[in-house]
Structure formats: structure tokens, C-alpha cells
Amino acid sequence: MVTTLTPHQRAFRSTVALKALMALTGLILIAFLLMHCFGNLKLLISAEEFNHYAHWLKGEGDAGGMLEPLIPHGWFIWIFRVFMLAAAVLHILAAVVLWRRAYNATPSNYEARKKLAQTYAARTQRLGGVILGALLLWHLLQFTVIPAQMAGQAGEPSSYVIFAFGQWYYVLCYAVFMGLVCLHVRHGFWSAFTTLGVNTSKRAEKVLNVLAYLIAALLFIGFMAMPLAVLGGIVS
Amino acid sequence: MSENLMSLTLRIWRQPNAATAGKISEYKLAGVSSDMSFLEMLDMLNEELTVKGEEPVAFDYDCREGICGMCGIVINGVPHGRGNSAVATTTCQLHMRNFKDGDVITIEPWRATPFPIIKDLVVDRRAFDKIIASGGYISVNTGAAPEAHANAVSKLKADRAFDAATCVGCGACVAACPNHSGMLFVAAKITHLAMLPQGQPERPLRIKTMIGTHDELGFAGCQNAGECAAVCPKEIPLDTIAQLNRDLIASLFNRAGKSTAAE
Ligand code: FES
């Protein structure tokens, strides 16, 4: 293949640059998860607190919204949504391109294959990501797009959540969903920092791996606490 | 350690040439000594095959001392066949004492699109030479060696450079990688040269041209799974890949290689 691109242009299109994009967007998504988790936990304080927080994010109600008056009333949520959507789309696009390159680099499978180093999380990163995408759509549909049609009272976010998590099978599905999220985060977190060049010694490798397990565990506990509390009747 | 004789079942990938599809063939081999190296065991099989008038198994080797990187075979699913052993090894330094009587051993070539199979267990690894030729060197004028004390190199950096420089270019990293990425190989060279003063002038351009060539040849991206470092006979550490990533990201903000050709 004769290329007319300069070395600089090729570097921008390289697998490493693509991975850096994936790492950055992935870390943004992890930061979002932590914030989301914090918001969910508000329900443990009270339904009013939870609803107030939800309305504040959206700039509904008269208390004023997030970042007001820096940003006009009600704008924050849309700027934020566009930003998150862009991060997710770029993350997926980079994954698709890298996946295709890996597929093309594989002529045939080994007759025998023994894995020495990779974790279960690393092995399932791609397929897990696809499943996550599908589950995320369902999640958004249920709690953001048409929550009132699903159950609960319009304009009262706590009611949607309490209705859903009052059923054991729903909590179970949610636990599977969160398990997948945390598996993805486990490998993603360590991998992102390695891709961004932070993993420069054996020690750094250990620290990053421990941190990745911690963040994944924190997210799982944080996300499961509220549904379990609802199911157990602690919140109503 | 006393010598031990064993009988083995060998499942070997046979492929007459690049254009013909290959398949696994089974061979029984008796009287294999535990003191033999893996390649000596294959030599023994080939003698038997030759006597029987069959085509011997083609495999690559040169030094048989673990320093040239020519030998490369996937043994029971692991490039160079270290298996669960704590000792990193090349195929030629793997010994039959790691196996026991009655074992079934699956023997295959490296499998990666940029390393096409030439015959049986022999693959074409010239893609690595192309990557090196695209930037894995330093340009210096010859002449008197500079005064050794003029350019102090910290012990830490010197060690890192030397560790990375031990890469023999065998390609086991590519063979083991679930994506067939050549990152560990490129990273070894990048880290080696990036740690030393001689490597600095061309550093931003080197990473761009080497990664550009790596991608163009069809090697894929790194997923940080760590399989490469686990099979590397020279134990090139995984963190060299982070060094490569770091240099590449930094080079994106550098002008080197912006105007084509003559840089
Ligand atoms: S033959 Fe040279 S390293 Fe094995």
C-alpha cells in the first residue's frame, strides 16, 4: 500500500491515537457513572431529596438548576446530554475500528490456545461492551425517555425507581447489568491509564490494577445499595 | 537429573506452502529423551520421517542458544511453549523435561496476517524488519567515540534501555496477542532508544513512522491484555507499551513529520 499521508497524519489515524480517544472517552464515562451513583444514593436520604436533585439537574422548579446563572435555565441538562452522547459515540466508533483491525489481523484461530495473562474482564471487553450498549438503551428508555408511561407518577422520579425496584426480578436484572458495567470498568480503567501512558513500571501496573478493582467494586456497591434498599422496603 | 525416555503424540500443523490450506497431522514419537531440547525432538522426528520417505517438518531456527529469535513455534497454545513455567524461554531453550511420557503436544506456527505462513511452522517475519527500517535506528555520523562522561545517563534509564534492548524480534508477542498487535515489539525499540541521549533527536518522528508502518502492515491495536509480555522470551515488560503510548501522544503535539518525505 502506497500512502500519501505524512507520518504526522498517520500518527493521528494510528491504533494508538484511536485507543487514546477510547481511553479519554471511557474515563469520562466512568466519571459520569460515579456522579450517577451519587445521585441515586440520594434516595436513601428521602424521596424528596432525590426528586429535588433530579429537578435541579434538569433546571426544573424554582430553586434554579445546575450551574445557574452561568448557563441559562434548563440548558445544562442538554449540554450535558450532548457531551455524554458524543463521548459514548466516539468510544463506540473507536472500538468498532479497532475491532475490525484486530479481526483483519487474525487469519485463523489456533488449534490449541492457552491464556496466560488476560483477565476475564479483558477477554469479554468487546462483547460485554455490545451487551452494555443494548442494556443502556433499555435503561434510558425506562427512566429517562418514557418513565411515566412505564410506571409511577409523572414528574416524580422517585416513583419510577421505587416501582421498578420493588420487584425482585427487576433488581436481579439490574444486578446483572451493573455486574457487566463493573466488569467493563475493571479492565477499562486500568487499560485507559495504560493507554494514556501512566503505567510506566511494575509498581504502577499494580497500583492501577488495584485501583481498577476498587472503582469497580465501589460502583457495584454504590449502584446496588439503592435498589436493594427499595426492595427491602427501607425506602418507600 | 537422570535421563528419562518418553513416548509422545505430536499434533503438528502441516502446510506445504502459503497458497495451500494446512491441517494438523498426528505423529507418534518414541524414545524421546528428557534431556533433549524441543528442537532436537523435532530433529528426531524429521529423521524418522526422512527415513520413511515422508516430507520432514519445516521449522525455523538459527542459534539454538536463545539469542537470535529465529525459532518460533506455538506449543500447546503458548508461543515458545513456556506453559505455566516460571522461566521465560525461546523454543530452542525449552527442554523435553517439561513434558512427560504419553503427552499429546500440539505444535503450530505463529498465526497473524502480517506473518504469512511459508511452510509448516515457518512464517515470514519480514514485517518486523520493515518496522525497524521505518525508524528503529539512530542517525549518527561515524567518527571518534564521544567522551563517555560527557553524557551521563541515569542508572534507572540505562537499565530500562538495556531491558528493552534485549528484544530478539521473534514475534511471540504478536502470536500471543488476542488482537495480533505488534505493540510490544515496537515498544521495546521505542523505549530502548527513548531512554538514551542518542535516541532524542529523532524521538518524535520515530514513533510516528514506526507506528504508521506497524498499522499499515496490518498489525492491530493493543488491548492491554498482557499476553505478549507473558510469553516474551526476553521478558520485555508490559510497561514499555505505556512508554510507547506516552511518546505517541506527545508526538501528536510535535511538528516532526508534518511535511512529507525529507525529514
Ligand atoms: S534458535 Fe536462536 S533463539 Fe532459538
XYZ file of C-alpha atoms and ligand atoms in Angstrom, chain B residues 39 60-72 80 90-93 168 170 233-234, ligand 1:
27
model
C 14.068 -28.631 18.530
C 12.871 -22.053 11.754
C 15.974 -21.813 13.929
C 19.465 -20.449 13.880
C 21.492 -20.075 17.082
C 19.709 -22.645 19.265
C 21.052 -20.609 22.174
C 18.052 -18.380 22.814
C 19.653 -15.245 21.397
C 18.665 -14.904 17.738
C 14.886 -15.103 17.892
C 14.558 -17.266 14.787
C 12.804 -20.193 16.407
C 9.169 -19.546 16.989
C 7.601 -20.739 22.677
C 12.600 -19.441 23.473
C 11.503 -22.630 21.728
C 15.128 -23.760 21.305
C 15.767 -23.403 25.035
C 15.243 -10.539 19.768
C 10.971 -13.346 17.476
C 11.403 -14.963 25.999
C 13.306 -11.816 26.986
S 17.218 -20.588 17.523
Fe 18.054 -18.652 18.070
S 16.746 -18.090 19.683
Fe 16.047 -20.088 19.251
